[in-house]
Amino acid sequence: MSHLASTADIYTTLNISPGGISESQAQERLQQHGPNELQSVARFKLLTMVLSQFSNMFLILLLFASLVSWLTGAGSDALIIAGIVLANATISFIQEYKAEQSLKSLQSMMADLTHVVRDGTIKRIPARLIVPGDIVQVEAGDRIPADGVVIECINGMVNESSLTGESVPVSKRAVRSVAETIDDEKVFAGTTLSYGRLTFLARHTGMNTRIGSIARVTTDIGMEKSPLQVELDAIGRRIARIAAGICLVVFLIMAVRHDLTLTSLKDAFLFAIALAVAIVPEGLPATVTIGLAFGMRKMARENAIIRKLSAVETLGCTTVICTDKTGTLTKNEMTVVTLFTAREKYEVEGTGYQPEGRILRDGEEMNPMEEEDLLPMIWSAGFCNDSEITEENGTWHLVGAPTEGALKVLQMKAAGEKGIPEARRIEAIPFDSNYKYMSTLYEIDGRGYIFVNGAPEKVLALCETQWEGGQPLEAKPEYWYQRIEDGASLGQRMLGSAFKEVDRDKKTLPHDDLLDCMIFAGIFGLIDPPREEAIQAVEKCKKAGIGVKMITGDHHLTAMSIGKEIGIGDGTLSMTGSEIEQLTDEELKEKVIDCHIFARTTPEHKLRIVRALQEKGMVSAMTGDGVNDAPALKRADMGIAMGIKGTQVSKDASDMILVDDNFASIIHAVEEGRTIYDNLVKTILFILPTNGAESLVIIFGVLVLFEVLPITP
């Protein structure tokens, strides 16, 4: 990567020593700024979990009854009631604590160990000990442990999807001006270096990082009670009022009937209290808790880890599910399905990373390596590529970006048993978000070639000619733009390809070489195939009266096409993030009901959509995986984090963890939640009338039939 300033100038500009800070300085700054951790997210977590078990109105009534029993001398009754409360809270706590322990195997947000320069030497230290001013070195595959500015960069590309939701790695470069640094010169904690090497100056750590600020916002969002908690609290308040009224009436009547003596007043008071306790259904909280606990365990076997007992029932009440597309509704396995050349359209069979499938022209199989118009695209697909496809126990795996993996598989399908020709890479220009393409310099069969893959419009802008009939002819941009529109309307992601032959002795690949005589070879059409089980799950949702809304960062045409194939929307109506920004909250509330596809969205848009749905009286479930999804996950009635690709902050903000990132698992959990909800309703309908009938018999006997107490308190 080229820079405007030398590395020495950058160190001078930043006023830092290449040898880093000293250990004594590091200790002082650690005392000043604290450890490099997201401390407030987990603070008092265990205590909060314990106290939350006693927030139920029924349990508060029972605790009050236990206290009164103790004060009036009924010690055994007090202990029994307290035991009921303690047993209920213990069962609930154990289930939620086990769920938290199950998540430990999924935790992977912050780096564990990292390299820093201190006292002139490179040291490997725990990431939690990094302080502002540290010079940090990271290599491909490492997580960025703190926010900072880039000092040195060698082809550095960072995956910032945990913060931005964009899966395409972002190219980085060394800082040029300390006063006006841009995002391409910064790195952020929690992101991952996909390619190259970076050295950066740590400026912010812990809760002062960008990820820390998002975590702080997330903790500021109040916890919404589940529908079950709201209903039980309402029932508890009604029972409390009824019990208090009955107690007062019984006490007054008994006291008057027995001449207001001290003994009669005491007996009346004790009987009234006992009657109040009898009215409260002591077994209901325990029954509800045990039912939810069994449901929680059953859902875990269906790849859904529930973090809070009340969330089990919330699933059963869900009326709308807002879900991401990539990896949840789709397989997250990009596949090339269409090839456009200057004269033909080819179709590619097979999905996923298994290199099996025919390439067809007009429905007829042909040998792509013998097609003069197609051969440059096949070469560019595999040679302008940094991914690897490997086989293990009969299963094919991708190492690298999904899009590059799809192109690599295409080349393997085209080469077949003959194999790929021997080629030697000489130089490369990695993908850059500014240029939106990647380029490589290769030697193939003793001849030099430059290949370019990237956004079609960007690649087309480099070309004055196109490959047609085995020769370069004048480019026809309008033809290619129509092909781009054709593919996008089918939900395909379009990638352009170009090449040119160069001298075999060429050893460098500056950007200027791409501005001269590149030949446009064609366009790849890729899709992320929908999960078959997701299609069935969406159909189940419709039959169950649950709405499904897709919220994605993809192009609206791609989103609508995939949505229609899965069964979400009609393929004609969608709303983009920019359109959402033009609407007031009231306008969004009206439109959000009828629209099922939301494209080019940001986490802020997700949060607004959830609020709009809730204000329309809907119980919403929201899926998310990034740090920036955490506010929406916490705001939703049911936050669902992804277990595989989800970040720790998103999991902390969620009510449920989807172990397999599969939409179908959500539906299995909803079905279980509805079953549990129905059972709880039956339980409540049985217990409340039973307790009420028993109490009414005693009240009738006291007030009408007997001059003495029919039973003791």
XYZ file of C-alpha atoms in Angstrom:
713
model
C 0.000 0.000 0.000
C 1.365 3.421 -0.827
C 1.308 6.276 1.703
C 1.810 10.001 1.518
C 4.098 9.986 4.529
C 6.886 7.669 5.595
C 6.531 5.523 8.711
C 9.102 7.669 10.522
C 7.094 10.809 9.692
C 3.936 9.197 11.070
C 5.610 8.374 14.399
C 6.864 11.940 14.576
C 3.454 13.371 13.692
C 1.727 11.269 16.340
C 4.424 12.228 18.863
C 5.155 8.628 19.818
C 8.301 6.536 20.023
C 8.727 3.486 17.758
C 9.749 1.650 20.931
C 6.325 2.183 22.490
C 5.539 3.175 26.047
C 7.316 1.769 29.103
C 5.858 -0.788 31.483
C 5.624 1.821 34.219
C 3.641 4.128 31.924
C 1.394 1.215 30.997
C 0.645 0.518 34.668
C -0.173 4.190 35.337
C -2.545 4.320 32.354
C -4.141 1.011 33.361
C -4.936 2.558 36.758
C -6.273 5.684 35.051
C -8.373 4.124 32.261
C -9.107 0.682 33.701
C -8.844 -2.679 31.931
C -9.695 -3.025 28.253
C -13.056 -4.739 28.887
C -16.737 -4.085 28.363
C -17.164 -3.919 32.116
C -20.648 -2.488 32.514
C -22.251 -5.138 30.340
C -21.522 -7.937 32.819
C -21.417 -5.926 36.062
C -23.591 -7.368 38.875
C -24.945 -9.916 36.406
C -25.217 -12.711 38.991
C -26.816 -10.469 41.645
C -29.255 -9.058 39.089
C -30.191 -12.573 38.008
C -30.885 -13.565 41.637
C -32.960 -10.465 42.457
C -34.978 -10.756 39.245
C -36.430 -14.059 40.468
C -38.351 -12.171 43.214
C -39.904 -9.491 40.981
C -43.132 -11.443 40.406
C -46.223 -9.969 42.110
C -47.319 -13.415 43.301
C -44.011 -14.001 45.036
C -44.216 -10.585 46.682
C -47.679 -11.513 48.033
C -46.353 -14.826 49.324
C -43.374 -13.161 51.002
C -45.770 -10.730 52.678
C -47.958 -13.631 53.817
C -44.897 -15.423 55.198
C -43.854 -12.324 57.139
C -47.318 -11.818 58.611
C -47.524 -15.493 59.567
C -44.206 -15.217 61.358
C -45.227 -12.066 63.215
C -48.501 -13.657 64.346
C -46.795 -16.740 65.723
C -47.506 -19.177 62.881
C -43.830 -19.995 62.400
C -44.336 -23.307 60.611
C -46.711 -21.702 58.090
C -44.218 -18.910 57.525
C -41.430 -21.375 56.827
C -43.571 -23.425 54.428
C -44.608 -20.342 52.444
C -41.028 -19.053 52.374
C -39.890 -22.478 51.221
C -42.344 -22.330 48.315
C -40.997 -18.925 47.279
C -37.377 -20.047 47.624
C -37.956 -23.254 45.649
C -39.639 -21.313 42.849
C -36.815 -18.764 42.660
C -34.166 -21.507 42.819
C -35.653 -23.433 39.886
C -35.871 -20.263 37.805
C -32.351 -19.157 38.727
C -30.799 -22.559 37.961
C -32.360 -22.642 34.493
C -31.231 -19.117 33.598
C -27.766 -19.692 35.064
C -27.369 -22.883 33.021
C -28.338 -20.957 29.894
C -25.635 -18.386 30.644
C -23.083 -21.166 31.102
C -24.125 -22.707 27.780
C -23.177 -19.447 26.086
C -19.561 -19.566 27.250
C -18.600 -21.811 24.350
C -20.013 -19.203 21.970
C -18.171 -16.190 23.406
C -15.628 -14.692 21.001
C -15.945 -10.936 21.020
C -12.669 -9.534 22.316
C -9.158 -10.779 21.524
C -7.476 -12.885 24.257
C -3.785 -12.219 23.584
C -2.189 -9.642 21.354
C 1.224 -8.198 20.459
C 2.291 -4.759 21.677
C 5.544 -2.808 21.521
C 6.757 -1.756 24.981
C 10.209 -0.719 26.114
C 11.457 -1.265 22.569
C 10.490 -4.953 22.417
C 7.474 -6.857 21.102
C 5.497 -8.488 23.909
C 2.455 -10.774 23.906
C -0.007 -9.672 26.582
C -3.691 -10.207 27.434
C -5.836 -7.790 25.455
C -7.466 -6.556 28.675
C -4.113 -4.963 29.653
C -3.832 -2.748 26.549
C -3.869 0.960 27.390
C -4.163 4.151 25.313
C -0.780 4.866 23.779
C 0.154 1.237 23.170
C 1.529 0.304 19.740
C -0.370 -2.847 18.750
C 0.529 -5.310 15.990
C -2.075 -7.609 14.401
C -1.943 -10.141 11.581
C -4.560 -11.786 9.362
C -7.135 -13.604 11.474
C -6.497 -11.537 14.633
C -9.203 -9.537 16.350
C -8.585 -5.819 16.788
C -8.392 -5.323 20.594
C -8.874 -1.535 20.806
C -9.815 1.574 18.823
C -6.870 3.341 17.199
C -5.214 4.895 14.163
C -3.161 2.902 11.678
C 0.601 3.534 11.733
C 1.793 0.863 9.315
C -0.276 -1.119 6.841
C 0.566 -3.970 4.470
C -2.518 -4.855 2.402
C -4.632 -4.514 5.533
C -8.310 -5.389 5.115
C -10.615 -5.477 8.136
C -13.962 -7.235 8.510
C -16.135 -4.668 10.313
C -19.422 -6.570 9.961
C -19.828 -6.751 13.750
C -20.100 -2.946 13.807
C -21.549 -2.047 10.411
C -23.340 -5.180 9.227
C -21.405 -5.061 5.933
C -19.720 -8.390 5.175
C -17.215 -6.994 2.629
C -13.803 -6.309 4.270
C -12.706 -2.668 4.394
C -9.269 -1.689 3.087
C -7.107 0.272 5.553
C -4.170 2.636 5.105
C -1.726 4.452 7.354
C -2.821 7.758 8.847
C -1.948 10.826 6.786
C -3.187 13.668 8.972
C -3.662 13.366 12.729
C -6.054 16.320 12.736
C -8.444 14.785 10.185
C -8.334 10.999 10.346
C -10.932 9.109 8.327
C -12.420 5.651 8.939
C -10.051 4.055 6.405
C -7.195 5.118 8.701
C -8.853 3.830 11.891
C -9.434 0.413 13.398
C -12.113 -0.518 15.920
C -12.219 -3.009 18.779
C -14.079 -6.243 18.084
C -13.447 -6.241 14.321
C -11.194 -8.777 12.589
C -8.195 -8.327 10.296
C -9.060 -10.461 7.240
C -5.907 -9.859 5.167
C -2.451 -8.390 5.552
C -0.778 -6.876 8.606
C -1.427 -3.755 10.660
C 0.341 -1.742 13.313
C -1.832 0.823 15.079
C -1.722 3.257 17.969
C -4.361 2.424 20.592
C -6.359 5.545 21.429
C -9.458 4.194 23.185
C -9.943 1.059 25.275
C -12.744 -0.676 27.163
C -15.997 1.241 27.419
C -14.468 4.230 25.601
C -14.285 2.303 22.318
C -16.989 2.439 19.660
C -18.189 -1.015 20.670
C -18.224 0.172 24.283
C -20.440 3.143 23.463
C -22.912 0.826 21.734
C -22.861 -1.495 24.740
C -23.566 1.489 27.015
C -26.553 2.547 24.902
C -27.807 -1.020 25.027
C -27.675 -1.154 28.829
C -29.585 2.146 28.994
C -32.573 0.602 27.216
C -35.022 -0.539 29.878
C -36.006 -4.192 30.109
C -39.539 -4.755 28.861
C -41.655 -7.262 30.778
C -42.875 -10.276 28.858
C -46.628 -10.695 28.170
C -46.702 -13.458 30.810
C -45.053 -11.257 33.432
C -47.478 -8.421 32.656
C -50.488 -10.723 32.905
C -49.346 -12.455 36.094
C -48.593 -9.104 37.709
C -52.072 -7.904 36.765
C -53.650 -11.062 38.220
C -51.516 -10.682 41.346
C -52.668 -7.094 41.864
C -56.303 -8.088 41.401
C -55.949 -10.959 43.865
C -54.209 -8.643 46.336
C -57.076 -6.133 46.157
C -59.711 -8.872 46.462
C -57.883 -10.520 49.356
C -57.467 -7.215 51.165
C -61.160 -6.397 50.752
C -62.290 -9.823 51.935
C -59.904 -9.725 54.884
C -61.245 -6.371 56.004
C -64.885 -7.456 55.728
C -64.293 -10.794 57.483
C -62.276 -9.128 60.242
C -64.927 -6.492 60.928
C -67.853 -8.919 60.908
C -66.102 -11.481 63.110
C -64.920 -8.817 65.516
C -68.408 -7.315 65.887
C -70.074 -10.737 66.163
C -67.763 -11.715 69.038
C -68.224 -8.528 71.100
C -64.922 -6.825 70.169
C -62.967 -8.546 72.939
C -59.184 -8.709 72.739
C -59.267 -12.438 72.136
C -61.919 -12.151 69.446
C -59.999 -9.371 67.718
C -56.854 -11.499 67.674
C -58.737 -14.543 66.376
C -60.490 -12.455 63.739
C -57.233 -10.896 62.625
C -55.443 -14.260 62.418
C -58.339 -15.830 60.512
C -58.522 -12.905 58.078
C -54.784 -13.156 57.383
C -54.997 -16.921 56.957
C -57.910 -16.490 54.572
C -55.922 -13.950 52.547
C -53.036 -16.379 52.270
C -55.436 -19.143 51.242
C -56.834 -16.991 48.446
C -53.353 -16.538 46.950
C -52.597 -19.572 44.741
C -49.193 -20.536 46.181
C -48.714 -23.292 43.650
C -49.185 -21.066 40.596
C -45.692 -19.460 40.499
C -44.008 -22.821 40.983
C -46.199 -24.477 38.344
C -45.487 -21.687 35.863
C -41.751 -21.803 36.594
C -41.510 -25.578 36.222
C -43.481 -25.457 32.975
C -41.202 -22.770 31.577
C -38.103 -24.644 32.744
C -39.134 -27.805 30.919
C -39.850 -25.739 27.818
C -36.460 -24.057 28.144
C -34.683 -27.423 28.170
C -36.714 -28.723 25.242
C -35.944 -25.625 23.162
C -32.229 -26.073 23.857
C -32.451 -29.440 22.119
C -33.956 -27.595 19.136
C -30.857 -25.309 18.890
C -32.507 -22.406 20.728
C -30.877 -21.395 24.044
C -33.324 -19.341 26.116
C -31.606 -16.919 28.497
C -34.679 -15.884 30.537
C -37.520 -18.160 31.605
C -40.222 -15.620 30.757
C -38.943 -15.526 27.166
C -40.253 -19.073 26.632
C -43.812 -17.805 26.884
C -43.040 -14.604 24.948
C -42.217 -16.751 21.939
C -45.695 -18.213 22.103
C -47.201 -14.721 21.987
C -45.058 -13.513 19.078
C -47.097 -12.013 16.239
C -44.297 -10.788 13.952
C -40.708 -11.930 13.330
C -38.160 -9.489 11.880
C -35.267 -11.449 10.437
C -32.000 -10.863 8.663
C -31.518 -12.532 5.267
C -27.920 -13.694 4.936
C -27.207 -16.907 6.811
C -30.621 -16.996 8.490
C -33.065 -17.289 5.615
C -30.270 -18.206 3.218
C -27.338 -20.622 3.437
C -24.634 -17.913 3.381
C -22.975 -19.936 0.614
C -22.677 -17.686 -2.415
C -23.061 -19.581 -5.693
C -22.521 -18.494 -9.310
C -25.707 -19.331 -11.230
C -25.428 -17.146 -14.362
C -22.636 -16.057 -16.718
C -23.143 -13.223 -19.197
C -20.689 -12.805 -22.087
C -20.941 -10.371 -24.994
C -22.982 -12.864 -27.019
C -24.345 -15.570 -24.707
C -25.968 -16.328 -21.385
C -24.804 -19.456 -19.543
C -26.425 -21.207 -16.599
C -24.479 -22.957 -13.838
C -25.924 -25.892 -11.914
C -25.185 -26.855 -8.319
C -25.216 -24.838 -5.094
C -22.856 -24.450 -2.167
C -19.123 -25.126 -2.190
C -19.190 -28.634 -3.591
C -17.532 -28.277 -7.047
C -20.122 -30.325 -8.889
C -22.525 -29.005 -11.503
C -22.833 -28.530 -15.243
C -22.490 -25.290 -17.195
C -25.291 -25.000 -19.755
C -25.922 -22.887 -22.857
C -29.539 -22.870 -24.021
C -30.120 -25.875 -21.764
C -27.351 -27.918 -23.394
C -24.195 -28.976 -21.581
C -20.939 -27.778 -23.131
C -17.240 -27.620 -22.283
C -16.618 -24.099 -20.929
C -12.836 -24.453 -21.366
C -13.404 -24.628 -25.130
C -15.647 -21.545 -25.281
C -13.428 -18.686 -26.484
C -15.739 -16.010 -25.059
C -16.080 -17.759 -21.705
C -12.485 -18.830 -21.009
C -11.226 -15.406 -19.775
C -14.064 -15.304 -17.208
C -13.218 -18.825 -15.976
C -9.581 -17.872 -15.530
C -10.430 -14.587 -13.830
C -12.881 -16.345 -11.480
C -10.204 -18.553 -9.961
C -7.024 -16.536 -10.400
C -8.334 -13.166 -9.180
C -9.131 -14.797 -5.873
C -7.761 -15.265 -2.345
C -10.081 -18.046 -1.168
C -9.521 -21.783 -0.847
C -11.970 -24.674 -1.171
C -11.047 -27.756 0.837
C -12.641 -31.158 1.395
C -12.838 -32.877 4.762
C -14.694 -36.147 5.302
C -16.739 -35.635 2.168
C -17.751 -32.085 3.096
C -16.444 -29.046 1.243
C -15.389 -25.996 3.225
C -14.538 -22.404 2.317
C -11.574 -20.494 3.683
C -12.055 -16.865 2.693
C -14.836 -14.545 1.542
C -18.118 -16.183 0.348
C -18.124 -14.283 -2.957
C -14.571 -15.323 -3.818
C -15.417 -18.876 -2.769
C -18.272 -18.946 -5.285
C -15.913 -17.866 -8.085
C -13.319 -20.465 -7.059
C -15.975 -23.206 -7.172
C -17.045 -22.004 -10.635
C -13.509 -22.460 -11.942
C -13.331 -25.934 -10.386
C -16.653 -26.900 -12.012
C -15.482 -25.609 -15.401
C -12.073 -27.319 -15.223
C -13.587 -30.673 -14.298
C -11.267 -33.688 -14.348
C -8.728 -31.935 -16.579
C -7.887 -29.631 -13.715
C -6.869 -25.998 -13.596
C -3.858 -24.969 -15.741
C -0.633 -24.254 -13.889
C -0.429 -20.603 -12.960
C 1.886 -18.451 -10.833
C 0.741 -15.342 -9.005
C 3.215 -12.473 -9.201
C 1.430 -9.500 -7.633
C -2.030 -8.452 -6.429
C -4.136 -5.438 -5.545
C -6.549 -6.512 -2.762
C -10.180 -5.464 -2.785
C -10.573 -1.840 -1.772
C -13.901 -0.291 -0.771
C -12.876 2.892 -2.592
C -12.149 1.135 -5.892
C -14.599 -1.783 -5.388
C -12.499 -4.305 -7.270
C -9.585 -6.713 -6.855
C -6.795 -7.336 -9.346
C -4.015 -9.909 -9.784
C -0.979 -10.356 -12.046
C -0.359 -13.962 -13.182
C 1.900 -15.976 -15.396
C -0.035 -18.754 -17.180
C 1.644 -21.085 -19.682
C 4.540 -18.657 -20.071
C 2.311 -15.608 -20.731
C 1.462 -12.674 -18.443
C -2.111 -11.644 -17.593
C -3.853 -9.077 -15.436
C -7.293 -10.029 -14.071
C -9.866 -7.762 -12.429
C -13.078 -8.745 -10.579
C -15.412 -6.301 -8.880
C -18.507 -4.120 -9.108
C -19.602 -4.262 -12.801
C -19.870 -0.511 -13.253
C -16.410 0.033 -11.735
C -14.782 -2.683 -13.848
C -16.596 -1.511 -16.973
C -15.229 1.990 -16.407
C -11.706 0.571 -16.817
C -12.493 -0.896 -20.248
C -12.842 0.583 -23.695
C -13.231 -2.841 -25.313
C -15.080 -6.101 -24.626
C -14.126 -9.714 -25.389
C -16.335 -10.929 -28.224
C -15.734 -13.748 -30.668
C -12.234 -14.316 -29.332
C -11.083 -10.731 -29.903
C -11.404 -7.273 -28.317
C -14.156 -5.135 -29.858
C -15.599 -1.770 -28.889
C -17.376 -1.958 -25.523
C -21.165 -1.571 -25.388
C -21.972 -0.256 -21.883
C -25.735 -0.116 -22.489
C -25.776 -3.872 -23.223
C -23.977 -4.663 -19.971
C -26.116 -2.341 -17.872
C -29.177 -4.170 -19.155
C -27.616 -7.507 -18.134
C -26.909 -6.064 -14.678
C -30.573 -5.070 -14.366
C -31.714 -8.498 -15.596
C -29.623 -10.321 -13.009
C -30.481 -7.983 -10.122
C -34.212 -8.404 -10.816
C -33.716 -12.146 -10.225
C -32.066 -11.528 -6.878
C -28.537 -12.056 -8.159
C -25.458 -10.194 -7.021
C -23.585 -9.050 -10.118
C -19.782 -9.011 -10.477
C -17.860 -7.757 -13.490
C -14.719 -9.365 -14.927
C -11.931 -7.938 -17.100
C -8.458 -8.981 -18.237
C -5.576 -8.137 -20.524
C -2.355 -9.795 -21.618
C 0.925 -8.183 -20.540
C 4.628 -8.884 -20.823
C 5.576 -12.113 -19.021
C 8.495 -10.339 -17.321
C 6.228 -7.795 -15.599
C 6.721 -7.932 -11.815
C 4.609 -5.069 -10.395
C 0.933 -4.134 -10.508
C 0.263 -0.437 -9.848
C -3.282 0.920 -10.176
C -2.250 2.855 -13.276
C -1.857 -0.432 -15.170
C -5.607 -0.995 -14.823
C -6.456 2.275 -16.535
C -5.010 1.237 -19.864
C -6.543 -1.212 -22.372
C -8.427 -3.547 -20.016
C -10.873 -5.847 -21.854
C -14.299 -6.454 -20.333
C -14.884 -10.226 -20.267
C -18.375 -10.578 -18.795
C -20.567 -10.615 -15.706
C -21.039 -13.250 -13.006
C -24.499 -13.598 -11.461
C -24.382 -14.950 -7.893
C -27.032 -15.852 -5.360
C -27.058 -16.905 -1.753
C -29.458 -19.877 -2.010
C -32.412 -19.840 0.389
C -32.585 -22.565 3.006
C -35.233 -25.119 2.074
C -36.286 -25.386 5.698
C -36.704 -21.587 5.825
C -39.292 -21.757 3.025
C -41.260 -24.338 4.993
C -40.876 -22.334 8.207
C -42.237 -19.140 6.611
C -45.235 -21.103 5.354
C -45.832 -22.368 8.909
C -45.701 -18.777 10.171
C -48.399 -17.720 7.739
C -50.665 -20.574 8.806
C -50.073 -19.680 12.456
C -50.900 -16.018 11.902
C -47.329 -14.791 12.461
C -46.003 -12.113 10.116
C -42.424 -12.328 8.811
C -40.453 -9.262 7.765
C -37.030 -9.362 6.115
C -34.632 -6.598 7.163
C -31.375 -6.667 5.219
C -28.526 -4.491 3.984
C -28.796 -5.928 0.463
C -30.115 -4.210 -2.671
C -33.911 -3.957 -2.673
C -34.276 -5.947 -5.917
C -32.198 -8.790 -4.495
C -34.145 -8.694 -1.230
C -37.522 -8.730 -2.995
C -36.506 -11.610 -5.261
C -35.219 -13.774 -2.383
C -38.232 -12.773 -0.292
C -40.671 -13.854 -2.985
C -38.874 -17.192 -3.390
C -39.040 -17.833 0.348
C -42.594 -16.548 0.698
C -42.015 -13.116 2.244
C -43.738 -10.308 0.346
C -44.996 -10.376 -3.224
C -41.772 -9.340 -4.958
C -43.073 -5.854 -5.790
C -43.159 -3.906 -2.514
C -40.120 -2.951 -0.451
C -38.801 -0.031 1.576
C -35.202 1.142 1.697
C -33.328 2.736 4.564
C -33.292 6.111 2.814
C -37.077 5.952 2.464
C -37.440 5.126 6.162
C -35.384 8.209 7.020
C -37.869 10.370 5.111
C -40.795 9.156 7.241
C -41.919 10.432 10.619
C -42.552 7.903 13.389
C -46.308 8.186 12.821
C -45.964 7.606 9.075
C -43.671 4.632 9.645
C -46.214 3.063 12.018
C -48.766 3.009 9.209
C -46.438 1.701 6.503
C -44.585 -0.912 8.522
C -47.622 -3.209 8.700
C -48.069 -3.672 4.934
C -44.375 -3.721 3.951
C -42.500 -7.013 4.472
C -39.131 -6.260 2.803
C -36.764 -3.616 4.193
C -33.493 -3.194 2.263
C -30.303 -1.123 2.635
C -31.060 -0.728 6.325
C -28.890 0.290 9.257
C -29.238 -0.719 12.936
C -30.986 2.607 13.586
C -33.603 1.659 11.007
C -34.081 -1.723 12.725
C -34.712 -0.002 16.050
C -37.327 2.297 14.491
C -39.079 -0.620 12.795
C -39.296 -2.548 16.083
C -40.707 0.467 17.912
C -43.271 1.069 15.178
C -44.461 -2.543 15.327
C -44.725 -2.461 19.117
C -46.701 0.776 19.037
C -49.137 -0.945 16.683
C -49.721 -3.530 19.408
C -47.628 -6.346 17.912
C -45.356 -8.685 19.907
C -42.107 -8.591 17.935
C -39.148 -10.944 17.656
C -35.948 -9.515 16.153
C -32.872 -11.359 14.931
C -29.394 -9.825 14.856
C -25.703 -10.687 14.978
C -23.675 -7.468 15.117
C -22.783 -5.128 17.942
C -24.881 -2.470 16.256
C -27.933 -4.774 16.372
C -27.857 -4.873 20.177
C -30.191 -1.871 20.806
C -32.887 -3.348 18.523
C -32.448 -6.807 20.077
C -32.919 -5.419 23.543
C -35.865 -3.236 22.536
C -37.737 -6.109 20.846
C -40.110 -8.254 22.904
C -37.962 -11.229 21.877
C -34.344 -10.532 20.885
C -32.771 -13.437 18.998
C -28.988 -13.428 18.521
C -27.055 -15.632 16.123
C -24.920 -18.257 17.860
C -22.404 -18.814 15.043
C -21.805 -15.377 13.569
C -23.207 -13.344 16.462
C -21.031 -11.066 18.575
C -20.961 -11.288 22.366
C -22.642 -7.893 22.773
C -25.576 -9.002 20.603
C -25.870 -12.214 22.660
C -25.825 -10.270 25.927
C -28.679 -8.075 24.663
C -30.812 -10.996 23.480
C -33.401 -13.249 25.081
C -32.568 -16.265 22.932
C -29.454 -17.560 21.163
C -29.958 -19.375 17.867
C -27.187 -21.984 17.938
C -27.405 -22.892 14.230
C -28.371 -19.429 12.862
C -31.326 -21.144 11.158
C -34.706 -19.434 10.785
C -36.465 -22.812 11.026
C -35.161 -23.174 14.596
C -37.042 -19.986 15.522
C -40.275 -21.514 14.308
C -39.673 -24.721 16.271
C -39.150 -22.565 19.360
C -42.324 -20.556 18.647
C -44.324 -23.771 18.348
C -42.988 -24.942 21.701
C -43.714 -21.528 23.206
C -47.319 -21.665 22.049
C -47.761 -25.122 23.548
C -46.389 -23.909 26.879
C -48.577 -20.790 26.750
C -51.693 -22.901 26.210
C -50.730 -25.166 29.115
C -50.138 -22.186 31.400
C -53.551 -20.748 30.559
C -55.152 -24.094 31.432
C -53.204 -24.200 34.707
C -54.295 -20.687 35.695
C -57.914 -21.435 34.788
C -57.770 -24.510 37.052
C -55.932 -23.084 40.062
C -57.671 -19.720 40.441
C -61.281 -21.019 40.519
C -60.221 -23.845 42.865
C -58.645 -21.484 45.397
C -61.543 -19.094 45.026
C -64.180 -21.787 45.597
C -62.425 -23.087 48.703
C -62.183 -19.596 50.141
C -65.834 -18.796 49.401
C -66.998 -21.901 51.287
C -65.079 -20.806 54.386
C -66.322 -17.210 54.083
C -69.903 -18.415 53.746
C -69.536 -20.591 56.809
C -68.043 -17.803 58.904
C -70.527 -15.136 57.926
C -73.757 -17.131 57.697
C -73.816 -20.557 59.295
C -71.513 -20.649 62.306
C -71.190 -18.806 65.540
C -67.703 -20.239 66.007
C -64.818 -20.644 63.575
C -65.316 -23.746 61.398
C -61.532 -24.193 61.173
C -58.556 -22.638 62.917
C -56.389 -20.059 61.119
